[in-house]
Short mmCIF file of C-alpha atoms and ligand atoms in Angstrom, two decimals:
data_model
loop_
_atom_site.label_atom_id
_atom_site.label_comp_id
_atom_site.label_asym_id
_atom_site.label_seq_id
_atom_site.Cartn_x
_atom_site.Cartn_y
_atom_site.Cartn_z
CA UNK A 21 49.93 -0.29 -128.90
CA UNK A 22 49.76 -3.30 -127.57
CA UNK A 23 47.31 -5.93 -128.18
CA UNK A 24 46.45 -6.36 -124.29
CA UNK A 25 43.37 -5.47 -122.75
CA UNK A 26 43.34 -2.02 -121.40
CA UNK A 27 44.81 -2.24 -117.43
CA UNK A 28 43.27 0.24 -115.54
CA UNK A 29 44.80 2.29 -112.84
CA UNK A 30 41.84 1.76 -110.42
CA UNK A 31 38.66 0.18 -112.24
CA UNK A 32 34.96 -0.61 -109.84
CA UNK A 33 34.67 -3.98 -108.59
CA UNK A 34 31.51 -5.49 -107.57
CA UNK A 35 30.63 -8.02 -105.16
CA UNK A 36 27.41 -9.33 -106.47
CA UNK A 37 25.12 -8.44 -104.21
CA UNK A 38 24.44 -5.23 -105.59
CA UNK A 39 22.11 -5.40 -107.88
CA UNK A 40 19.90 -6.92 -105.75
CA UNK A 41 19.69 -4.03 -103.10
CA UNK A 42 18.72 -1.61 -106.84
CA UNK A 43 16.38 -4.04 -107.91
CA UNK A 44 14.79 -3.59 -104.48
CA UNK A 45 15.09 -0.01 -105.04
CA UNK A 46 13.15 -0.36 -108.17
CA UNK A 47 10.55 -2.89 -106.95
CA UNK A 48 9.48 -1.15 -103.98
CA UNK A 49 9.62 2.46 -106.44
CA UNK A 50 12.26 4.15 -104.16
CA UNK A 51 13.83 6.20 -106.33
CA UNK A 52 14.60 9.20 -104.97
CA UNK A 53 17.35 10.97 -102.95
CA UNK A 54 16.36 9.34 -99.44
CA UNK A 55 14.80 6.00 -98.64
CA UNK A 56 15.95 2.78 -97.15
CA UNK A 57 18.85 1.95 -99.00
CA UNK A 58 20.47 4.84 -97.84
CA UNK A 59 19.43 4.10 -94.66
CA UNK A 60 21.05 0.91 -94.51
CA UNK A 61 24.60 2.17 -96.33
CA UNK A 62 24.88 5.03 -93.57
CA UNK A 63 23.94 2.38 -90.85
CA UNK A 64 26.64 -0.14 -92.27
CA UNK A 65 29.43 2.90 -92.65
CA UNK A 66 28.68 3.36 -89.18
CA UNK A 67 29.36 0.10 -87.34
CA UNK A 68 32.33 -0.35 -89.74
CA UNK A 69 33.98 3.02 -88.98
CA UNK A 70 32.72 2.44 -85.15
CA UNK A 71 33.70 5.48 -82.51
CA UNK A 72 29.91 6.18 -82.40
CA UNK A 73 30.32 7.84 -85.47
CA UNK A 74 27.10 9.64 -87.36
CA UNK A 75 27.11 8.93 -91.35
CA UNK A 76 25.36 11.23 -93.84
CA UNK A 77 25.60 9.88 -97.00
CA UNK A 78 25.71 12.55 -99.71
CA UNK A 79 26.56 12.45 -103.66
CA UNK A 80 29.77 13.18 -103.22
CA UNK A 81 32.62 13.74 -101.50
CA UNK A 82 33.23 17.56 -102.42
CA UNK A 83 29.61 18.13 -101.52
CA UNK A 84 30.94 16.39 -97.90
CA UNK A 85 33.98 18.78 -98.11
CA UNK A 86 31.83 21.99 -98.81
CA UNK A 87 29.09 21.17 -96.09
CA UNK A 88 31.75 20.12 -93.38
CA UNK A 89 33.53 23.50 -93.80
CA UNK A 90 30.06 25.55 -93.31
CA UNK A 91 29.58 23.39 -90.53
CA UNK A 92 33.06 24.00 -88.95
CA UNK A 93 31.95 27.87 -88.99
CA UNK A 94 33.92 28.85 -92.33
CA UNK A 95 32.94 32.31 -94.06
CA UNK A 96 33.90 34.45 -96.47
CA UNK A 97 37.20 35.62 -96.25
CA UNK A 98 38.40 33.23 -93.40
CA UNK A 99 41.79 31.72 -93.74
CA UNK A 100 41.54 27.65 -94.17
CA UNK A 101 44.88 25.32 -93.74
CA UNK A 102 44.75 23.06 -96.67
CA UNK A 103 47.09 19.92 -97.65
CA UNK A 104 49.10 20.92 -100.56
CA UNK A 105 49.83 17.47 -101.68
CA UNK A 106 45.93 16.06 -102.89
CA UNK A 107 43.73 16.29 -105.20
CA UNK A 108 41.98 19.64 -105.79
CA UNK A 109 38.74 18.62 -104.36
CA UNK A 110 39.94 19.00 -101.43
CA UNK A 111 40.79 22.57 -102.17
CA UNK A 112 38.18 23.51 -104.29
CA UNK A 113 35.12 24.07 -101.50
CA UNK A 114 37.16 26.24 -99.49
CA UNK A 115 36.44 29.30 -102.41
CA UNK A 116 33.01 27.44 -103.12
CA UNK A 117 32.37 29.42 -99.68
CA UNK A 118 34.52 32.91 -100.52
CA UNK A 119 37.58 31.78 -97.94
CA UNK A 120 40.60 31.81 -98.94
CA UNK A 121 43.31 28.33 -98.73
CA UNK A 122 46.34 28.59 -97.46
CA UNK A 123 48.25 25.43 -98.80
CA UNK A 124 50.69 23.29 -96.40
CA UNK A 125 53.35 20.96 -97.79
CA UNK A 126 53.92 17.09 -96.49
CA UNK A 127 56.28 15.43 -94.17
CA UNK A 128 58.42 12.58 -95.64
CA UNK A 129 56.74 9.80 -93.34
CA UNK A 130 53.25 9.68 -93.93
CA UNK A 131 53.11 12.52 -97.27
CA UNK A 132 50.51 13.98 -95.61
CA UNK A 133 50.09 17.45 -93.95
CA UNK A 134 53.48 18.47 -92.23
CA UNK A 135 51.89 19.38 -88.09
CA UNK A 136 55.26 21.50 -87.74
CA UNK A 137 54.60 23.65 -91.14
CA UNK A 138 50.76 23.82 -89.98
CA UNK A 139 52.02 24.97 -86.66
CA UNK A 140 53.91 27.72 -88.03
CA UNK A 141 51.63 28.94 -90.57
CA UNK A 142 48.73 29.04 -87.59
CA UNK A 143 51.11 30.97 -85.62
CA UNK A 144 52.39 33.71 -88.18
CA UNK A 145 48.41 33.90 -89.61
CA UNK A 146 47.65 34.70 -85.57
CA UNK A 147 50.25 37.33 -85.47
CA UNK A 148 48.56 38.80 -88.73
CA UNK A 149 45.25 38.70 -87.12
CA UNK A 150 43.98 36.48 -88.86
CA UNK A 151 43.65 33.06 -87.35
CA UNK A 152 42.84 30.38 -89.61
CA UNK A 153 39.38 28.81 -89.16
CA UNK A 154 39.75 25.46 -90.27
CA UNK A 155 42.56 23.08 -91.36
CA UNK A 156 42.03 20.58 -94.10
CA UNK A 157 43.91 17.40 -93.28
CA UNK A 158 43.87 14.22 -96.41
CA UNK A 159 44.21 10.37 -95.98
CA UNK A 160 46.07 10.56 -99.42
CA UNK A 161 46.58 7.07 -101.17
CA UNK A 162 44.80 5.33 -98.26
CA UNK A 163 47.74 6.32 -95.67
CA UNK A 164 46.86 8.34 -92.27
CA UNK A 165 47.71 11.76 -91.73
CA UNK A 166 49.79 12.09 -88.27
CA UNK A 167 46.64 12.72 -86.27
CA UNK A 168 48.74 12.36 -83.19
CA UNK A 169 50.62 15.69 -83.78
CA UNK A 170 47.94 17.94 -85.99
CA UNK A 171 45.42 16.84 -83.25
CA UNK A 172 47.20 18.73 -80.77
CA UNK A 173 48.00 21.15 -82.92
CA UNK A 174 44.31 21.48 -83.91
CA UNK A 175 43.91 21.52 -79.58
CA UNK A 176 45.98 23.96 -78.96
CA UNK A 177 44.79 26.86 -80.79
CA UNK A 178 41.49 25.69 -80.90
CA UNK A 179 41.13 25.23 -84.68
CA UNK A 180 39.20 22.14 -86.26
CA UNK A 181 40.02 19.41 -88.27
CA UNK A 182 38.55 18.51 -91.39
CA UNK A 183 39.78 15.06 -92.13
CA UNK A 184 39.31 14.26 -96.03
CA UNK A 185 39.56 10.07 -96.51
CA UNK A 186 38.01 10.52 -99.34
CA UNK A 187 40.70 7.68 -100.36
CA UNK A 188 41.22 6.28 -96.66
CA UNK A 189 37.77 4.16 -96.02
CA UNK A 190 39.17 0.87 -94.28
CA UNK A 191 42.13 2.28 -93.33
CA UNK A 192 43.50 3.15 -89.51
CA UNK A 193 45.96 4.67 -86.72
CA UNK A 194 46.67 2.14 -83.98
CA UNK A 195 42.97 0.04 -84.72
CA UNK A 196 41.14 3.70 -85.16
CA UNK A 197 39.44 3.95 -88.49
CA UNK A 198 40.27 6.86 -90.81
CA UNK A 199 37.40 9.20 -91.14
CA UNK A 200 37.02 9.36 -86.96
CA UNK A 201 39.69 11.58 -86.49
CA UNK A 202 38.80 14.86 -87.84
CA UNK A 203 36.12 17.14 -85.94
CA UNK A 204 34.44 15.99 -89.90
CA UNK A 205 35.35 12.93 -91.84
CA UNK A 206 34.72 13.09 -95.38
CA UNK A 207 34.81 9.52 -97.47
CA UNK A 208 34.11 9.57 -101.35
CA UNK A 209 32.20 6.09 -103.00
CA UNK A 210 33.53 7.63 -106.84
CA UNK A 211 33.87 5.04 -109.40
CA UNK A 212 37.94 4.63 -109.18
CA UNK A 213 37.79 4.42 -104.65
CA UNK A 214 38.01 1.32 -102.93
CA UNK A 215 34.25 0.87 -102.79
CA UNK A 216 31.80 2.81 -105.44
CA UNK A 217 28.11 3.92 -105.52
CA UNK A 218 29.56 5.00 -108.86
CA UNK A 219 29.42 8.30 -108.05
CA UNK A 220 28.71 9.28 -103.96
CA UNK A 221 29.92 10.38 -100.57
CA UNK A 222 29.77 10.92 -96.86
CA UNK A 223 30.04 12.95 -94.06
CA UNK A 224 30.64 11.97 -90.68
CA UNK A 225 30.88 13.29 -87.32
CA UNK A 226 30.90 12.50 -83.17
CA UNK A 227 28.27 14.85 -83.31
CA UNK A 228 24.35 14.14 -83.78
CA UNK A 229 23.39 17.76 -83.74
CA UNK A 230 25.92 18.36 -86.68
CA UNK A 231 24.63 15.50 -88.57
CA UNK A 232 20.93 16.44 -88.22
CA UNK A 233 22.60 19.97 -89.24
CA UNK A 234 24.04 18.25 -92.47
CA UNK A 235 20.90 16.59 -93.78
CA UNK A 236 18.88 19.06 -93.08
CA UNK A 237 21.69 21.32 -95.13
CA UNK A 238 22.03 18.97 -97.89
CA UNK A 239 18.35 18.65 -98.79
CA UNK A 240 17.54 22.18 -98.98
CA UNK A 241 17.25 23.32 -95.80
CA UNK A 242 13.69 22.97 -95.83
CA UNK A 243 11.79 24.56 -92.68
CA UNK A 244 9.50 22.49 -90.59
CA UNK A 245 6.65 23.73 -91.81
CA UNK A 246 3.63 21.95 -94.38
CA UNK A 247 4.86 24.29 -97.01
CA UNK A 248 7.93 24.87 -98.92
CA UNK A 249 9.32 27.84 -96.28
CA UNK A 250 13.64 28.55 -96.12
CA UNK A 251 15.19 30.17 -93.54
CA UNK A 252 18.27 29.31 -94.80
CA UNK A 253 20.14 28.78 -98.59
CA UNK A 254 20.21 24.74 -98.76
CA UNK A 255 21.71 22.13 -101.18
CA UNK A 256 21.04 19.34 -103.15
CA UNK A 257 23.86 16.85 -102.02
CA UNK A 258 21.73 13.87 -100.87
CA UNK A 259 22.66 10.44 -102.14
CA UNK A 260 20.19 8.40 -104.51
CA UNK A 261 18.58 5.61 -103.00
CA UNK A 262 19.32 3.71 -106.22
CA UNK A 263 22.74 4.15 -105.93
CA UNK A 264 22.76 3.67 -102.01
CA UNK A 265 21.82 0.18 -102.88
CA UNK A 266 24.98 0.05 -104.79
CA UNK A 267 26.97 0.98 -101.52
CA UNK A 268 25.04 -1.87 -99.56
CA UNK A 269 26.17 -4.06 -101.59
CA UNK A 270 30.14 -2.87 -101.88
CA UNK A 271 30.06 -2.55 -97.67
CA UNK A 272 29.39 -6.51 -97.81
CA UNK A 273 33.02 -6.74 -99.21
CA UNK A 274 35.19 -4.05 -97.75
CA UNK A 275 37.38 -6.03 -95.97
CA UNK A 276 38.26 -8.43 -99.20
CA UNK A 277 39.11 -5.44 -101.28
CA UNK A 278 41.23 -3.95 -98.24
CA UNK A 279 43.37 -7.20 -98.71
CA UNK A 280 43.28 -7.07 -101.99
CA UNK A 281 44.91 -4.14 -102.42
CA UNK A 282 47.35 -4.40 -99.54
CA UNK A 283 48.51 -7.87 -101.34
CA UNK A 284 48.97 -5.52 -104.33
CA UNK A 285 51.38 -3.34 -102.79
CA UNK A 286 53.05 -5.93 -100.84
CA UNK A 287 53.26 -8.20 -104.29
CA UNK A 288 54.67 -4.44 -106.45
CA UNK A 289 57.12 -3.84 -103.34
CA UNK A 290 58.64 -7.61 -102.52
CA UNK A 291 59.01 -7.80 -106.46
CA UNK A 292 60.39 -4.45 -107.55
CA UNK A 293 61.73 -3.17 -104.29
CA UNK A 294 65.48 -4.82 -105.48
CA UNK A 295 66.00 -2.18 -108.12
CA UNK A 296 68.00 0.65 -106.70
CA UNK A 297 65.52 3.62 -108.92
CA UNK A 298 62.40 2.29 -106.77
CA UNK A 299 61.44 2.52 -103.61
CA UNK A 300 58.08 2.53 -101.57
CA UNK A 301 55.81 4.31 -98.58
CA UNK A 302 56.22 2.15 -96.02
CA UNK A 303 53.86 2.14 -93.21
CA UNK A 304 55.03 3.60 -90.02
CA UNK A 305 54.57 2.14 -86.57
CA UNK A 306 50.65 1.83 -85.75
CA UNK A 307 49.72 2.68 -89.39
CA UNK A 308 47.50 0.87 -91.25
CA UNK A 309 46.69 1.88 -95.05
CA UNK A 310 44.42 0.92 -96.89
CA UNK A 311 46.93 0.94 -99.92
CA UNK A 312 43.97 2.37 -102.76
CA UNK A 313 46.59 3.46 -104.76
CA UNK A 314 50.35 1.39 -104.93
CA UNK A 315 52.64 4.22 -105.24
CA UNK A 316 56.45 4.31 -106.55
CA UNK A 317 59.34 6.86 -106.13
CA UNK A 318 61.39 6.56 -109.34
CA UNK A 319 65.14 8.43 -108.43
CA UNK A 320 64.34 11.05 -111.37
CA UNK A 321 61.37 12.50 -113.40
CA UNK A 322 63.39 11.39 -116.61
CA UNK A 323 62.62 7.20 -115.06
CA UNK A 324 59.38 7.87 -113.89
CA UNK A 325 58.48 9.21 -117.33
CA UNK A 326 60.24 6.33 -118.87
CA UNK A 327 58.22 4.08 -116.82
CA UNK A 328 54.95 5.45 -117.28
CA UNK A 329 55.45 5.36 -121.38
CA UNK A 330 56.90 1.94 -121.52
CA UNK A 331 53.37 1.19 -119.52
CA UNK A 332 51.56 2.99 -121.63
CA UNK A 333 53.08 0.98 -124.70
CA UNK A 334 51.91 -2.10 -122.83
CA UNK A 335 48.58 -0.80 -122.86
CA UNK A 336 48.79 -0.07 -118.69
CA UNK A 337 47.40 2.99 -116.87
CA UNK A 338 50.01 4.62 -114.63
CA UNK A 339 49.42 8.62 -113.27
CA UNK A 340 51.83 10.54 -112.00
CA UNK A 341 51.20 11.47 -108.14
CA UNK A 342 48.94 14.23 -107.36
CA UNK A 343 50.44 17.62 -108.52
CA UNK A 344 50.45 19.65 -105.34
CA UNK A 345 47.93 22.44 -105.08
CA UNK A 346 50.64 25.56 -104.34
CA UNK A 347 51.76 24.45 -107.95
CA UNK A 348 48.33 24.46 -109.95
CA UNK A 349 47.64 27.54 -112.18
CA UNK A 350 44.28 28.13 -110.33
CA UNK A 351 45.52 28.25 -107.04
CA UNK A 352 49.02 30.89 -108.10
CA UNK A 353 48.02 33.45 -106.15
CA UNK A 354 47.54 31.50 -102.78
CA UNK A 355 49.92 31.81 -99.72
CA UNK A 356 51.74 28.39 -99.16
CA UNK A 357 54.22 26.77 -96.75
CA UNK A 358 56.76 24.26 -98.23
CA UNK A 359 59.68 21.98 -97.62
CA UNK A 360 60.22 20.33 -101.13
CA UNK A 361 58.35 17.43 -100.29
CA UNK A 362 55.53 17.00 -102.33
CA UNK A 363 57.23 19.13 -105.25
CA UNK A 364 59.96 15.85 -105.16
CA UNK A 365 57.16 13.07 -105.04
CA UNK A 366 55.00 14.95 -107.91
CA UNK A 367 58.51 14.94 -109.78
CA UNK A 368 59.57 11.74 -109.09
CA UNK A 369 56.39 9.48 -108.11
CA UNK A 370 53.88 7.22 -110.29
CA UNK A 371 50.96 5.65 -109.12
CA UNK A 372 51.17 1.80 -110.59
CA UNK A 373 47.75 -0.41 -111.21
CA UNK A 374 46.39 -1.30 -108.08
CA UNK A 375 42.31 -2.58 -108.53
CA UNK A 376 41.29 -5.21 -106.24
CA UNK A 377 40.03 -7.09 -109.52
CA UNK A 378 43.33 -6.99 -110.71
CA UNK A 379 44.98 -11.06 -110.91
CA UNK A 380 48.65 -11.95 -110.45
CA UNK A 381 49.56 -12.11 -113.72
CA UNK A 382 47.76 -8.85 -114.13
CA UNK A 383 50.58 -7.31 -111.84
CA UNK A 384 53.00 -9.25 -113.38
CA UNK A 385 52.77 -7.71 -116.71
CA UNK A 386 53.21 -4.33 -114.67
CA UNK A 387 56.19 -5.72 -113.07
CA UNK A 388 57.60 -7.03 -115.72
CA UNK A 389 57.82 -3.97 -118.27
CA UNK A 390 59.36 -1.93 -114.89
CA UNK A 391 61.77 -4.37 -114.71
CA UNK A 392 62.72 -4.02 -118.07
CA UNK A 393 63.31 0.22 -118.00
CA UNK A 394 65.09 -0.35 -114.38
CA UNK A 395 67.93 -2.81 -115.03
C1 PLP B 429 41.66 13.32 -101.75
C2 PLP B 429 40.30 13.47 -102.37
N1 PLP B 429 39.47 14.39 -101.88
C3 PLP B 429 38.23 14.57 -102.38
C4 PLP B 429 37.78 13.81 -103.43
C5 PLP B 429 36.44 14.11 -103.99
O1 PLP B 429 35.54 13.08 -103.94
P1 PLP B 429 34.35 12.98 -105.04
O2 PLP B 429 34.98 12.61 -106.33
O3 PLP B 429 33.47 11.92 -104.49
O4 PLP B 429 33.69 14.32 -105.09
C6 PLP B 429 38.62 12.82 -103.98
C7 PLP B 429 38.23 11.91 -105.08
O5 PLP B 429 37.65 12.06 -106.05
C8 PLP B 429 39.92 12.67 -103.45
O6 PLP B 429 40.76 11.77 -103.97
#
C-alpha cells in the first residue's frame, strides 16, 4: 500500500455553518424528529428546487421512495417500471409494498431509463392486463433522465412518475431542477451525496394535499384526535431536527459544491480524455448535471479492472458503476427489458474520486496512475 492518505470516492464536506444550526438544536432542547431546523431545511430545498415545489424532509431517501409509491396508489401485486441501471434502493421499496418491479434498461445518451423500452414494456404489460402502476425513473450520477420523452410516455397511458435524484440535487433540464419532474421527487442527504445530514432524505411534490399526506404518513399516521387513535398503519421516516440543522447548514453551499464537482469532471475529462481506452458522459443539449460522481468508460473490463487496482495500490477509492438490477441475485426472478446498455457500462465503467473537498493535486494523483495503465 501506499503511504498516501486514504482518497475517498465521495467523502462529506462541510461548510461551517453547521454546527451552529445543531448547537441551536441543542440549546433551545429540540431534539426530536420535527422542530425548526427542519423547518428551515424543507423551506430552503424549496426555493432552491423552485416550481412551487412542497419538501418533506424524511430520514432517508428509501423511506422517500417507499412513501412516494403508496402515495402514487401502488399495492400489492401491481406491476412498477423500475430503472435497471441504479442502485437497489431504488428497487428495493417496490416489494417493501408486495408489488412486483419490472426492470428497464438505459439509453446510451443520458444512461438513464430507455422511454422507447418503457413504452414497450407498458404496452405488452396492458395487453397482459396488467398495466403497470408506477414507473421509477433515476437521476443516476447527477445526470437527468429524458423527462421530455418518459413524460409523455408517463401522459399517455396515464401512469406516474416517480423521479429518484436521490444523486441529482442541483442538477437540471433546460434551467428545471431535478427532483420537479416526477409526479414525486425523491433526493437523499446520505453521507457520500453532494450535500449530507449524514444520513437523511426528501420527498417532494406539486401537490400540498400529497405532502400533508406524506407527513402525516411518515409520523405514524396519527389521527386528529387528543389520544393516540390510527386509522391507518404509519411510519417512522421523519428527519431529526439535529440533523436538519446539518442540512441548513450544507444548503448555504450547494452551489460551491455543484462547481466543485463539475470542475472535477471537466479537470478528469480535459486531462484523460486523449487516451483512446477512456472516454466520458457528456452532457446533451439542455442538460445540466450535477456531476456527483465523475464516471469513466474503460474499452474492456480487463482495463477498468486494471485501473481500479493500480488505484487501489495508490491508496485511491474507485467503484465500479452500479451493477444493474435485472443482474442482482435478489432480483433473478424479475421480468426485465434490455438493450445491452447498462450490462456494457457495469462491464466496462469506474466511477473515479470526485468529492468537492478534493484539491488539484488530489486529482492529479488519480490522473496520474490512469495515465500510467493507459499508455
Ligand atoms: C439512486 C439512489 N436511489 C436511492 C438512494 C437511497 O438513498 P438513502 O441512502 O438516503 O436511503 C440512493 C443513495 O443512497 C441512490 O444513490
Amino acid at each position: 500500500m501506499s503511504k498516501n492518505n486514504k482518497m475517498w470516492l465521495s467523502s462529506p464536506h462541510m461548510g461551517g455553518d453547521e454546527l451552529s444550526y445543531v448547537n441551536e438544536a441543542f440549546d433551545t432542547n429540540w431534539i426530536a424528529p420535527l422542530g425548526p431546523n427542519v423547518n428551515m431545511f424543507e423551506k430552503e430545498i424549496s426555493s432552491f428546487i423552485g416550481n412551487g415545489i412542497n419538501v418533506v424532509a424524511l430520514n432517508s431517501g428509501t423511506s422517500a421512495i417507499h412513501l412516494g409509491l403508496k402515495m402514487l396508489g401502488v399495492e400489492k401485486n401491481d406491476i412498477v417500471l423500475c430503472q435497471s441501471f441504479t442502485f437497489s434502493a431504488s428497487a428495493n421499496p417496490i416489494h417493501y409494498l408486495g408489488a412486483i418491479p419490472v426492470f428497464i434498461d438505459s439509453e446510451k445518451e443520458t444512461w438513464n431509463i430507455d422511454p422507447e423500452l418503457a413504452e414497450q414494456a407498458i404496452v405488452e404489460y396492458i395487453e397482459k392486463g396488467q398495466k403497470p402502476k408506477a414507473i421509477i425513473a433515476v437521476c443516476l450520477y447527477g445526470m437527468p433522465y429524458n423527462s421530455e420523452k418518459l413524460n409523455s410516455i408517463s401522459e399517455k397511458y396515464d401512469i406516474p412518475i416517480l423521479e429518484d435524484s436521490a444523486e441529482a440535487l442541483g442538477s437540471s433540464y433546460k434551467g428545471n431542477m431535478c427532483g420537479s419532474f416526477g409526479d414525486i421527487g425523491v433526493l437523499s442527504f446520505n453521507g457520500n451525496k453532494i450535500i449530507t445530514t449524514s444520513g437523511g432524505g426528501a420527498l417532494l411534490t406539486k401537490s400540498k394535499s400529497v405532502s400533508d399526506k406524506v407527513l402525516y404518513m411518515a409520523t405514524q399516521a396519527k389521527d386528529e384526535e387528543v389520544h393516540y387513535q390510527h386509522s391507518e398503519i404509519g411510519y417512522n421516516y421523519r428527519m431529526s431536527n439535529v440533523l436538519a440543522g446539518i442540512g441548513i447548514g450544507q444548503m448555504n453551499v450547494i452551489e460551491d459544491r455543484v462547481e466543485s464537482r463539475r470542475r472535477n469532471y471537466d479537470f478528469y475529462k480535459k486531462s484523460l480524455s486523449h487516451l483512446k481506452d477512456i472516454t466520458f458522459l457528456d452532457e446533451p443539449k439542455d442538460y445540466y448535471s450535477n456531476r456527483w460522481l465523475t464516471c469513466i468508460l474503460t474499452n474492456s473490463f480487463k482495463k477498468r479492472e486494471e485501473i481500479r487496482e493500480a488505484l487501489l495500490i495508490e491508496n485511491i477509492e474507485s467503484r465500479p458503476l452500479w451493477k444493474p438490477m435485472h443482474l442482482q441475485p435478489v432480483f433473478s426472478e424479475s421480468d426485465s427489458y434490455t438493450n445491452g446498455v447498462s450490462d456494457d457500462l457495469f462491464d466496462k465503467g469506474l466511477c473515479l474520486p470526485s468529492g468537492s473537498n478534493l484539491s488539484k493535486t488530489d486529482l492529479q494523483r488519480v490522473i496520474n496512475c490512469i495515465i500510467k495503465i493507459c499508455k
